Protein backbone atom coordinates (compact mmCIF):
# COMPACT_ATOMS: atom_id res chain seq x y z
CA UNK A 1 0.00 0.00 0.00
CA UNK A 2 1.60 3.30 -1.09
CA UNK A 3 0.69 6.87 -1.91
CA UNK A 4 1.42 8.16 -5.40
CA UNK A 5 2.15 11.88 -5.87
CA UNK A 6 0.36 13.64 -8.71
CA UNK A 7 1.02 17.19 -9.82
CA UNK A 8 -1.81 19.63 -9.90
CA UNK A 9 -2.60 21.83 -12.88
CA UNK A 10 0.14 24.35 -12.11
CA UNK A 11 2.81 21.69 -11.75
CA UNK A 12 3.99 23.27 -8.52
CA UNK A 13 2.86 20.77 -5.94
CA UNK A 14 1.89 17.16 -5.47
CA UNK A 15 -1.25 15.77 -3.98
CA UNK A 16 -1.21 12.14 -2.74
CA UNK A 17 -3.38 9.54 -4.40
CA UNK A 18 -3.99 6.26 -2.60
CA UNK A 19 -3.46 3.12 -4.63
CA UNK A 20 -6.33 0.80 -5.42
CA UNK A 21 -5.32 -1.74 -2.79
CA UNK A 22 -5.35 0.77 0.04
CA UNK A 23 -7.83 0.25 2.84
CA UNK A 24 -10.09 3.13 3.82
CA UNK A 25 -10.73 3.40 7.57
CA UNK A 26 -14.41 3.07 8.47
CA UNK A 27 -16.24 6.27 9.25
CA UNK A 28 -17.15 6.71 12.87
CA UNK A 29 -20.79 7.32 13.61
CA UNK A 30 -21.44 10.71 15.12
CA UNK A 31 -23.36 11.15 18.36
CA UNK A 32 -26.25 12.84 16.53
CA UNK A 33 -26.49 10.03 13.98
CA UNK A 34 -26.38 7.46 16.79
CA UNK A 35 -29.13 9.31 18.67
CA UNK A 36 -31.29 9.52 15.54
CA UNK A 37 -30.79 5.83 14.89
CA UNK A 38 -31.77 4.92 18.46
CA UNK A 39 -34.77 7.26 18.65
CA UNK A 40 -36.11 6.80 15.13
CA UNK A 41 -34.77 4.01 12.93
CA UNK A 42 -34.85 1.35 15.65
CA UNK A 43 -38.51 2.03 16.42
CA UNK A 44 -41.45 0.27 14.86
CA UNK A 45 -43.42 1.80 12.00
CA UNK A 46 -46.33 2.44 14.35
CA UNK A 47 -44.00 4.19 16.80
CA UNK A 48 -42.46 6.29 14.02
CA UNK A 49 -45.86 7.41 12.69
CA UNK A 50 -47.20 8.22 16.16
CA UNK A 51 -43.98 10.01 17.10
CA UNK A 52 -44.15 12.06 13.91
CA UNK A 53 -47.80 12.94 14.65
CA UNK A 54 -46.98 13.95 18.24
CA UNK A 55 -44.00 16.02 17.07
CA UNK A 56 -46.09 17.81 14.42
CA UNK A 57 -48.82 18.56 16.98
CA UNK A 58 -46.25 19.79 19.47
CA UNK A 59 -44.77 22.18 16.91
CA UNK A 60 -48.29 23.30 15.96
CA UNK A 61 -49.13 23.92 19.63
CA UNK A 62 -45.97 25.97 20.08
CA UNK A 63 -46.75 28.01 16.95
CA UNK A 64 -50.36 28.58 18.04
CA UNK A 65 -49.26 29.53 21.55
CA UNK A 66 -46.77 32.07 20.20
CA UNK A 67 -49.45 33.48 17.91
CA UNK A 68 -51.94 33.73 20.78
CA UNK A 69 -49.38 35.41 23.03
CA UNK A 70 -48.47 37.88 20.27
CA UNK A 71 -52.11 38.73 19.59
CA UNK A 72 -52.81 38.93 23.32
CA UNK A 73 -49.96 41.39 23.85
CA UNK A 74 -51.19 43.53 20.98
CA UNK A 75 -54.83 43.38 22.13
CA UNK A 76 -53.81 44.10 25.72
CA UNK A 77 -51.77 47.09 24.64
CA UNK A 78 -54.71 48.46 22.66
CA UNK A 79 -57.16 47.76 25.48
CA UNK A 80 -54.98 49.27 28.20
CA UNK A 81 -54.21 52.31 26.05
CA UNK A 82 -57.91 52.94 25.46
CA UNK A 83 -58.67 52.48 29.16
CA UNK A 84 -55.88 54.87 30.12
CA UNK A 85 -57.17 57.48 27.67
CA UNK A 86 -60.72 57.14 28.99
CA UNK A 87 -59.59 57.25 32.61
CA UNK A 88 -57.46 60.33 31.98
CA UNK A 89 -60.39 62.14 30.40
CA UNK A 90 -62.64 61.21 33.31
CA UNK A 91 -60.06 62.43 35.80
CA UNK A 92 -59.64 65.75 34.00
CA UNK A 93 -63.40 66.16 33.85
CA UNK A 94 -63.76 65.33 37.55
CA UNK A 95 -61.03 67.75 38.57
CA UNK A 96 -62.56 70.51 36.47
CA UNK A 97 -66.01 69.82 37.89
CA UNK A 98 -64.74 70.02 41.44
CA UNK A 99 -62.96 73.29 40.68
CA UNK A 100 -66.11 74.82 39.21
CA UNK A 101 -68.42 73.53 41.92
CA UNK A 102 -66.33 74.50 44.96
CA UNK A 103 -64.06 77.31 43.80
CA UNK A 104 -61.19 78.11 46.11
CA UNK A 105 -62.15 75.44 48.60
CA UNK A 106 -61.61 72.19 46.62
CA UNK A 107 -60.27 69.22 48.47
CA UNK A 108 -58.92 65.88 47.28
CA UNK A 109 -61.66 64.12 49.20
CA UNK A 110 -64.23 65.96 47.11
CA UNK A 111 -63.26 64.22 43.85
CA UNK A 112 -66.05 62.04 42.42
CA UNK A 113 -65.94 58.55 43.85
CA UNK A 114 -66.75 56.88 40.52
CA UNK A 115 -63.23 57.48 39.28
CA UNK A 116 -62.04 54.39 41.07
CA UNK A 117 -64.31 51.98 39.21
CA UNK A 118 -62.63 52.02 35.80
CA UNK A 119 -61.60 48.75 34.08
CA UNK A 120 -57.92 47.92 33.44
CA UNK A 121 -56.74 51.00 35.34
CA UNK A 122 -56.08 51.90 38.96
CA UNK A 123 -56.50 55.51 40.07
CA UNK A 124 -54.49 56.66 43.09
CA UNK A 125 -54.91 60.10 44.69
CA UNK A 126 -51.96 61.49 46.64
CA UNK A 127 -51.22 64.74 48.46
CA UNK A 128 -48.45 67.12 47.61
CA UNK A 129 -46.34 65.39 50.19
CA UNK A 130 -46.97 62.05 48.43
CA UNK A 131 -49.31 60.64 51.01
CA UNK A 132 -52.09 58.55 49.45
CA UNK A 133 -55.69 59.48 49.98
CA UNK A 134 -57.38 56.13 50.36
CA UNK A 135 -60.88 55.54 49.24
CA UNK A 136 -62.89 52.35 49.15
CA UNK A 137 -63.50 52.67 45.44
CA UNK A 138 -60.06 53.87 44.40
CA UNK A 139 -59.10 50.39 43.12
CA UNK A 140 -61.28 47.66 41.54
CA UNK A 141 -61.48 45.06 44.24
CA UNK A 142 -63.38 42.67 41.95
CA UNK A 143 -60.23 42.11 39.88
CA UNK A 144 -58.18 40.60 42.71
CA UNK A 145 -59.57 37.05 42.49
CA UNK A 146 -58.95 36.97 38.75
CA UNK A 147 -55.30 38.00 39.12
CA UNK A 148 -54.49 34.90 41.16
CA UNK A 149 -55.57 32.60 38.31
CA UNK A 150 -52.85 33.60 35.82
CA UNK A 151 -49.30 32.40 36.61
CA UNK A 152 -46.63 35.01 37.06
CA UNK A 153 -44.59 33.72 34.12
CA UNK A 154 -47.59 34.05 31.80
CA UNK A 155 -48.39 37.52 33.14
CA UNK A 156 -44.77 38.54 32.51
CA UNK A 157 -44.95 37.03 29.01
CA UNK A 158 -48.20 38.73 27.97
CA UNK A 159 -48.01 41.89 30.10
CA UNK A 160 -47.27 45.24 28.48
CA UNK A 161 -45.46 48.22 29.97
CA UNK A 162 -47.74 51.29 29.78
CA UNK A 163 -46.40 54.38 31.59
CA UNK A 164 -48.59 55.81 34.30
CA UNK A 165 -50.19 59.20 33.84
CA UNK A 166 -50.34 61.97 36.46
CA UNK A 167 -53.10 64.62 36.58
CA UNK A 168 -52.36 67.50 39.07
CA UNK A 169 -55.17 68.94 41.20
CA UNK A 170 -55.16 72.71 41.87
CA UNK A 171 -57.16 74.88 44.25
CA UNK A 172 -56.80 78.68 44.08
CA UNK A 173 -53.81 78.21 41.86
CA UNK A 174 -52.18 76.03 44.40
CA UNK A 175 -51.40 72.36 43.79
CA UNK A 176 -53.07 70.33 46.45
CA UNK A 177 -52.39 66.82 45.11
CA UNK A 178 -52.02 64.47 42.18
CA UNK A 179 -54.25 61.85 40.61
CA UNK A 180 -52.12 59.02 39.21
CA UNK A 181 -53.57 56.64 36.59
CA UNK A 182 -51.79 53.24 36.66
CA UNK A 183 -52.45 50.53 34.11
CA UNK A 184 -53.82 47.23 35.42
CA UNK A 185 -53.58 44.46 32.75
CA UNK A 186 -54.31 41.56 35.14
CA UNK A 187 -57.95 41.25 34.03
CA UNK A 188 -57.02 41.09 30.36
CA UNK A 189 -54.15 38.65 31.04
CA UNK A 190 -56.43 36.43 33.11
CA UNK A 191 -58.97 36.34 30.27
CA UNK A 192 -56.25 35.33 27.80
CA UNK A 193 -54.97 32.68 30.23
CA UNK A 194 -58.47 31.27 30.66
CA UNK A 195 -58.95 31.12 26.90
CA UNK A 196 -55.59 29.44 26.37
CA UNK A 197 -56.23 26.96 29.20
CA UNK A 198 -59.59 25.97 27.71
CA UNK A 199 -58.08 25.71 24.23
CA UNK A 200 -55.14 23.64 25.52
CA UNK A 201 -57.53 21.28 27.33
CA UNK A 202 -59.63 20.81 24.21
CA UNK A 203 -56.50 20.32 22.08
CA UNK A 204 -55.13 17.76 24.56
CA UNK A 205 -58.37 15.76 24.58
CA UNK A 206 -58.65 15.87 20.78
CA UNK A 207 -55.01 14.84 20.32
CA UNK A 208 -55.35 11.97 22.78
CA UNK A 209 -58.43 10.76 20.93
CA UNK A 210 -56.66 11.08 17.57
CA UNK A 211 -53.58 9.24 18.90
CA UNK A 212 -55.79 6.45 20.24
CA UNK A 213 -57.63 6.16 16.94
CA UNK A 214 -54.34 6.20 15.02
CA UNK A 215 -52.95 3.51 17.32
CA UNK A 216 -55.95 1.27 16.63
CA UNK A 217 -55.97 1.98 12.89
CA UNK A 218 -52.23 1.43 12.55
CA UNK A 219 -52.62 -1.79 14.50
CA UNK A 220 -55.25 -2.96 12.03
CA UNK A 221 -52.92 -2.04 9.17
CA UNK A 222 -49.58 -3.23 10.58
CA UNK A 223 -50.60 -6.37 12.47
CA UNK A 224 -51.16 -8.29 9.20
CA UNK A 225 -47.65 -7.23 8.13
CA UNK A 226 -46.27 -8.57 11.41
CA UNK A 227 -48.10 -11.83 10.73
CA UNK A 228 -46.53 -11.88 7.28
CA UNK A 229 -43.09 -11.56 8.91
CA UNK A 230 -43.96 -14.43 11.27
CA UNK A 231 -45.16 -16.44 8.26
CA UNK A 232 -41.85 -15.90 6.47
CA UNK A 233 -40.05 -17.17 9.58
CA UNK A 234 -42.23 -20.28 9.44
CA UNK A 235 -41.35 -20.74 5.76
CA UNK A 236 -37.69 -20.23 6.60
CA UNK A 237 -37.94 -23.13 9.04
CA UNK A 238 -39.52 -25.32 6.37
CA UNK A 239 -43.15 -25.16 7.58
CA UNK A 240 -44.67 -24.74 4.14
CA UNK A 241 -48.18 -25.70 5.31
CA UNK A 242 -48.41 -22.47 7.34
CA UNK A 243 -51.20 -20.16 6.15
CA UNK A 244 -52.25 -16.64 7.16
CA UNK A 245 -55.84 -15.44 7.60
CA UNK A 246 -56.97 -12.83 5.10
CA UNK A 247 -57.45 -9.35 6.63
CA UNK A 248 -60.33 -7.02 5.77
CA UNK A 249 -58.07 -4.41 4.17
CA UNK A 250 -58.09 -5.01 0.43
CA UNK A 251 -54.43 -4.19 -0.28
CA UNK A 252 -53.16 -6.25 2.64
CA UNK A 253 -55.51 -9.09 1.71
CA UNK A 254 -53.88 -9.16 -1.73
CA UNK A 255 -50.38 -9.28 -0.17
CA UNK A 256 -51.32 -12.07 2.24
CA UNK A 257 -53.08 -13.90 -0.57
CA UNK A 258 -49.83 -13.83 -2.53
CA UNK A 259 -48.02 -15.10 0.57
CA UNK A 260 -50.42 -18.02 0.93
CA UNK A 261 -50.05 -18.77 -2.78
CA UNK A 262 -46.26 -18.75 -2.37
CA UNK A 263 -46.52 -21.07 0.64
CA UNK A 264 -48.77 -23.41 -1.39
CA UNK A 265 -46.26 -23.41 -4.25
CA UNK A 266 -43.39 -24.14 -1.86
CA UNK A 267 -45.41 -26.90 -0.20
CA UNK A 268 -46.14 -28.40 -3.60
CA UNK A 269 -42.48 -28.15 -4.60
CA UNK A 270 -41.45 -29.75 -1.32
CA UNK A 271 -43.97 -32.56 -1.83
CA UNK A 272 -42.64 -33.09 -5.36
CA UNK A 273 -39.07 -33.15 -4.05
CA UNK A 274 -40.03 -35.63 -1.35
CA UNK A 275 -41.75 -37.87 -3.89
CA UNK A 276 -38.77 -37.60 -6.24
CA UNK A 277 -36.29 -38.34 -3.46
CA UNK A 278 -38.40 -41.27 -2.26
CA UNK A 279 -38.45 -42.58 -5.81
CA UNK A 280 -34.67 -42.20 -6.10
CA UNK A 281 -34.16 -43.95 -2.78
CA UNK A 282 -36.57 -46.69 -3.87
CA UNK A 283 -34.66 -47.13 -7.14
CA UNK A 284 -31.38 -47.40 -5.21
CA UNK A 285 -32.92 -49.91 -2.82
CA UNK A 286 -34.28 -51.95 -5.73
CA UNK A 287 -30.83 -52.01 -7.29
CA UNK A 288 -29.33 -53.13 -4.00
CA UNK A 289 -31.99 -55.77 -3.61
CA UNK A 290 -31.31 -57.03 -7.12
CA UNK A 291 -27.59 -57.03 -6.36
CA UNK A 292 -28.20 -58.95 -3.14
CA UNK A 293 -30.35 -61.46 -5.03
CA UNK A 294 -27.61 -61.89 -7.62
CA UNK A 295 -24.98 -62.37 -4.93
CA UNK A 296 -27.14 -64.84 -3.08
CA UNK A 297 -28.62 -66.77 -6.01
CA UNK A 298 -25.58 -66.77 -8.31
CA UNK A 299 -22.55 -66.70 -6.06
CA UNK A 300 -24.11 -69.07 -3.54
CA UNK A 301 -24.61 -72.04 -5.88
CA UNK A 302 -21.27 -71.38 -7.58
CA UNK A 303 -19.45 -71.39 -4.26
CA UNK A 304 -21.29 -74.56 -3.20
CA UNK A 305 -20.32 -76.25 -6.48
CA UNK A 306 -16.71 -75.08 -6.07
CA UNK A 307 -16.54 -76.53 -2.55
CA UNK A 308 -18.09 -79.83 -3.73
CA UNK A 309 -15.62 -80.16 -6.60
CA UNK A 310 -12.67 -79.34 -4.31
CA UNK A 311 -13.84 -82.07 -1.90
CA UNK A 312 -14.19 -84.49 -4.81
CA UNK A 313 -10.70 -83.54 -6.03
CA UNK A 314 -9.30 -84.21 -2.57
CA UNK A 315 -10.88 -87.68 -2.52
CA UNK A 316 -9.58 -88.38 -6.01
CA UNK A 317 -6.05 -87.39 -4.93
CA UNK A 318 -6.06 -90.24 -2.40
CA UNK A 319 -6.13 -92.71 -5.27
CA UNK A 320 -3.07 -91.21 -6.98
CA UNK A 321 0.54 -92.02 -6.24
CA UNK A 322 1.86 -90.29 -3.13
CA UNK A 323 4.10 -87.83 -4.97
CA UNK A 324 1.31 -86.73 -7.33
CA UNK A 325 -1.53 -87.10 -4.80
CA UNK A 326 0.25 -84.87 -2.24
CA UNK A 327 0.55 -82.03 -4.72
CA UNK A 328 -3.09 -82.37 -5.74
CA UNK A 329 -4.23 -82.34 -2.09
CA UNK A 330 -2.21 -79.16 -1.47
CA UNK A 331 -3.85 -77.47 -4.44
CA UNK A 332 -7.28 -78.68 -3.27
CA UNK A 333 -6.65 -77.27 0.23
CA UNK A 334 -5.63 -73.92 -1.25
CA UNK A 335 -8.75 -73.85 -3.41
CA UNK A 336 -10.91 -74.64 -0.38
CA UNK A 337 -9.39 -71.75 1.58
CA UNK A 338 -9.94 -69.40 -1.34
CA UNK A 339 -13.55 -70.55 -1.59
CA UNK A 340 -14.10 -69.96 2.12
CA UNK A 341 -12.69 -66.42 1.84
CA UNK A 342 -14.94 -65.75 -1.15
CA UNK A 343 -17.93 -67.08 0.80
CA UNK A 344 -17.07 -64.90 3.80
CA UNK A 345 -16.69 -61.86 1.54
CA UNK A 346 -19.98 -62.67 -0.16
CA UNK A 347 -21.79 -62.83 3.19
CA UNK A 348 -20.27 -59.50 4.23
CA UNK A 349 -21.31 -57.91 0.93
CA UNK A 350 -24.82 -59.28 1.30
CA UNK A 351 -25.07 -57.84 4.79
CA UNK A 352 -23.68 -54.48 3.63
CA UNK A 353 -25.88 -54.18 0.57
CA UNK A 354 -29.07 -55.33 2.29
CA UNK A 355 -29.73 -57.29 5.48
CA UNK A 356 -31.43 -60.47 4.39
CA UNK A 357 -33.84 -60.36 7.34
CA UNK A 358 -35.50 -57.14 6.20
CA UNK A 359 -38.79 -57.78 4.50
CA UNK A 360 -38.94 -61.35 5.80
CA UNK A 361 -39.27 -60.63 9.54
CA UNK A 362 -41.00 -57.70 11.32
CA UNK A 363 -39.00 -54.50 11.54
CA UNK A 364 -38.87 -54.67 15.34
CA UNK A 365 -37.41 -58.20 15.16
CA UNK A 366 -34.78 -57.07 12.65
CA UNK A 367 -33.64 -54.23 14.93
CA UNK A 368 -33.74 -56.57 17.95
CA UNK A 369 -31.48 -58.97 16.06
CA UNK A 370 -29.12 -56.10 15.35
CA UNK A 371 -28.94 -55.32 19.07
CA UNK A 372 -28.23 -58.99 19.79
CA UNK A 373 -25.23 -58.87 17.49
CA UNK A 374 -23.86 -55.77 19.25
CA UNK A 375 -24.49 -57.41 22.62
CA UNK A 376 -22.20 -60.25 21.58
CA UNK A 377 -19.57 -57.77 20.34
CA UNK A 378 -19.74 -55.63 23.53
CA UNK A 379 -20.59 -57.91 26.45
CA UNK A 380 -19.77 -55.21 29.01
CA UNK A 381 -22.47 -52.86 27.72
CA UNK A 382 -26.12 -52.99 28.79
CA UNK A 383 -28.66 -52.72 25.95
CA UNK A 384 -32.32 -51.74 26.18
CA UNK A 385 -34.87 -51.94 23.40
CA UNK A 386 -38.38 -50.46 23.57
CA UNK A 387 -41.00 -50.38 20.84
CA UNK A 388 -44.51 -49.08 20.48
CA UNK A 389 -47.12 -50.21 17.97
CA UNK A 390 -45.24 -51.01 14.77
CA UNK A 391 -46.31 -52.36 11.43
CA UNK A 392 -44.70 -55.50 10.05
CA UNK A 393 -42.94 -53.40 7.46
CA UNK A 394 -42.97 -49.86 6.13
CA UNK A 395 -41.45 -50.58 2.77
CA UNK A 396 -37.88 -51.31 1.76
CA UNK A 397 -36.75 -47.68 1.84
CA UNK A 398 -38.01 -46.82 5.34
CA UNK A 399 -37.14 -50.21 6.85
CA UNK A 400 -33.60 -50.05 5.50
CA UNK A 401 -33.22 -46.40 6.59
CA UNK A 402 -34.30 -47.12 10.16
CA UNK A 403 -32.14 -50.24 10.29
CA UNK A 404 -29.05 -48.40 9.04
CA UNK A 405 -29.63 -45.45 11.41
CA UNK A 406 -29.90 -47.82 14.36
CA UNK A 407 -26.79 -49.66 13.16
CA UNK A 408 -24.81 -46.42 12.78
CA UNK A 409 -25.95 -45.13 16.18
CA UNK A 410 -25.01 -48.38 17.92
CA UNK A 411 -21.64 -48.49 16.17
CA UNK A 412 -20.74 -44.95 17.26
CA UNK A 413 -21.94 -45.56 20.83
CA UNK A 414 -19.89 -48.76 21.22
CA UNK A 415 -16.81 -47.84 19.20
CA UNK A 416 -16.36 -44.10 19.78
CA UNK A 417 -18.40 -43.11 22.85
CA UNK A 418 -17.34 -46.18 24.91
CA UNK A 419 -20.84 -46.31 26.34
CA UNK A 420 -21.84 -48.64 29.17
CA UNK A 421 -25.56 -48.30 28.57
CA UNK A 422 -27.46 -47.93 25.29
CA UNK A 423 -31.21 -47.60 24.79
CA UNK A 424 -32.96 -47.91 21.42
CA UNK A 425 -36.57 -46.79 21.00
CA UNK A 426 -38.71 -47.07 17.90
CA UNK A 427 -42.39 -46.24 17.65
CA UNK A 428 -45.07 -45.10 15.26
CA UNK A 429 -46.67 -41.78 16.07
CA UNK A 430 -49.11 -39.27 14.69
CA UNK A 431 -48.08 -35.80 13.55
CA UNK A 432 -49.29 -33.20 16.11
CA UNK A 433 -49.80 -30.69 13.26
CA UNK A 434 -52.38 -32.96 11.66
CA UNK A 435 -50.12 -34.15 8.84
CA UNK A 436 -49.26 -37.72 7.92
CA UNK A 437 -48.20 -40.27 10.47
CA UNK A 438 -44.54 -40.89 11.15
CA UNK A 439 -42.13 -43.29 12.77
CA UNK A 440 -39.49 -42.23 15.26
CA UNK A 441 -36.21 -43.89 16.18
CA UNK A 442 -33.85 -42.82 18.96
CA UNK A 443 -30.51 -44.22 20.11
CA UNK A 444 -29.36 -42.88 23.48
CA UNK A 445 -26.18 -43.71 25.38
CA UNK A 446 -24.22 -42.62 28.45
CA UNK A 447 -20.88 -42.33 26.70
CA UNK A 448 -18.45 -39.47 26.31
CA UNK A 449 -20.87 -37.43 24.24
CA UNK A 450 -20.20 -35.33 21.19
CA UNK A 451 -18.65 -31.88 21.34
CA UNK A 452 -20.59 -28.98 19.85
CA UNK A 453 -19.48 -28.21 16.31
CA UNK A 454 -17.88 -31.62 15.76
CA UNK A 455 -18.00 -32.63 12.11
CA UNK A 456 -19.97 -35.81 11.43
CA UNK A 457 -18.41 -38.74 9.63
CA UNK A 458 -19.42 -40.31 6.34
CA UNK A 459 -21.79 -42.75 8.04
CA UNK A 460 -23.87 -40.11 9.83
CA UNK A 461 -23.73 -37.82 6.82
CA UNK A 462 -25.07 -40.58 4.58
CA UNK A 463 -27.84 -41.37 7.08
CA UNK A 464 -28.77 -37.69 7.31
CA UNK A 465 -29.01 -37.40 3.53
CA UNK A 466 -31.07 -40.57 3.30
CA UNK A 467 -33.51 -39.46 6.03
CA UNK A 468 -33.79 -36.00 4.46
CA UNK A 469 -34.51 -37.57 1.08
CA UNK A 470 -37.47 -39.34 2.67
CA UNK A 471 -38.76 -36.02 4.03
CA UNK A 472 -37.76 -36.76 7.62
CA UNK A 473 -35.55 -35.16 10.26
CA UNK A 474 -32.19 -36.26 11.64
CA UNK A 475 -30.53 -34.78 14.74
CA UNK A 476 -27.70 -35.53 17.15
CA UNK A 477 -27.64 -33.83 20.54
CA UNK A 478 -26.21 -34.25 23.99
CA UNK A 479 -28.36 -35.87 26.66
CA UNK A 480 -29.12 -33.92 29.87
CA UNK A 481 -27.38 -36.55 32.01
CA UNK A 482 -24.43 -36.95 29.65
CA UNK A 483 -23.93 -39.01 26.55
CA UNK A 484 -25.47 -38.62 23.10
CA UNK A 485 -28.95 -38.97 21.64
CA UNK A 486 -29.57 -39.74 17.98
CA UNK A 487 -33.15 -38.92 16.90
CA UNK A 488 -34.68 -39.83 13.54
CA UNK A 489 -38.23 -39.12 12.37
CA UNK A 490 -39.59 -40.27 9.01
CA UNK A 491 -43.10 -39.41 7.74
CA UNK A 492 -45.33 -42.25 6.56
CA UNK A 493 -47.88 -42.61 3.82
CA UNK A 494 -50.91 -44.79 4.39
CA UNK A 495 -49.93 -47.16 1.59
CA UNK A 496 -46.43 -47.74 2.99
CA UNK A 497 -47.49 -49.88 5.98
CA UNK A 498 -48.07 -53.59 6.07
CA UNK A 499 -50.36 -55.04 8.77
CA UNK A 500 -49.49 -53.89 12.26
CA UNK A 501 -47.73 -56.24 14.62
CA UNK A 502 -48.30 -56.34 18.35
CA UNK A 503 -46.30 -53.89 20.43
CA UNK A 504 -43.38 -55.23 22.41
CA UNK A 505 -40.97 -53.81 24.95
CA UNK A 506 -37.69 -55.45 25.95
CA UNK A 507 -35.17 -54.50 28.61
CA UNK A 508 -31.49 -55.17 29.07
CA UNK A 509 -30.09 -58.48 28.02
CA UNK A 510 -31.70 -59.20 24.66
PDB file of C-alpha atoms in Angstrom, residues 46 49 212-228 245-253 256:
ATOM      1  CA  UNK A  46     -46.327   2.444  14.349  1.00  0.00           C
ATOM      2  CA  UNK A  49     -45.861   7.412  12.694  1.00  0.00           C
ATOM      3  CA  UNK A 212     -55.795   6.452  20.242  1.00  0.00           C
ATOM      4  CA  UNK A 213     -57.633   6.164  16.936  1.00  0.00           C
ATOM      5  CA  UNK A 214     -54.344   6.196  15.018  1.00  0.00           C
ATOM      6  CA  UNK A 215     -52.954   3.510  17.323  1.00  0.00           C
ATOM      7  CA  UNK A 216     -55.947   1.269  16.635  1.00  0.00           C
ATOM      8  CA  UNK A 217     -55.972   1.980  12.885  1.00  0.00           C
ATOM      9  CA  UNK A 218     -52.230   1.433  12.551  1.00  0.00           C
ATOM     10  CA  UNK A 219     -52.616  -1.792  14.497  1.00  0.00           C
ATOM     11  CA  UNK A 220     -55.247  -2.960  12.031  1.00  0.00           C
ATOM     12  CA  UNK A 221     -52.916  -2.040   9.172  1.00  0.00           C
ATOM     13  CA  UNK A 222     -49.584  -3.230  10.580  1.00  0.00           C
ATOM     14  CA  UNK A 223     -50.597  -6.375  12.467  1.00  0.00           C
ATOM     15  CA  UNK A 224     -51.157  -8.290   9.198  1.00  0.00           C
ATOM     16  CA  UNK A 225     -47.649  -7.231   8.133  1.00  0.00           C
ATOM     17  CA  UNK A 226     -46.266  -8.575  11.411  1.00  0.00           C
ATOM     18  CA  UNK A 227     -48.104 -11.829  10.734  1.00  0.00           C
ATOM     19  CA  UNK A 228     -46.527 -11.883   7.276  1.00  0.00           C
ATOM     20  CA  UNK A 245     -55.844 -15.439   7.597  1.00  0.00           C
ATOM     21  CA  UNK A 246     -56.969 -12.828   5.098  1.00  0.00           C
ATOM     22  CA  UNK A 247     -57.451  -9.352   6.634  1.00  0.00           C
ATOM     23  CA  UNK A 248     -60.328  -7.024   5.772  1.00  0.00           C
ATOM     24  CA  UNK A 249     -58.069  -4.414   4.170  1.00  0.00           C
ATOM     25  CA  UNK A 250     -58.093  -5.010   0.428  1.00  0.00           C
ATOM     26  CA  UNK A 251     -54.427  -4.187  -0.276  1.00  0.00           C
ATOM     27  CA  UNK A 252     -53.158  -6.252   2.640  1.00  0.00           C
ATOM     28  CA  UNK A 253     -55.508  -9.089   1.706  1.00  0.00           C
ATOM     29  CA  UNK A 256     -51.318 -12.068   2.238  1.00  0.00           C
TER      30      UNK A 256
END
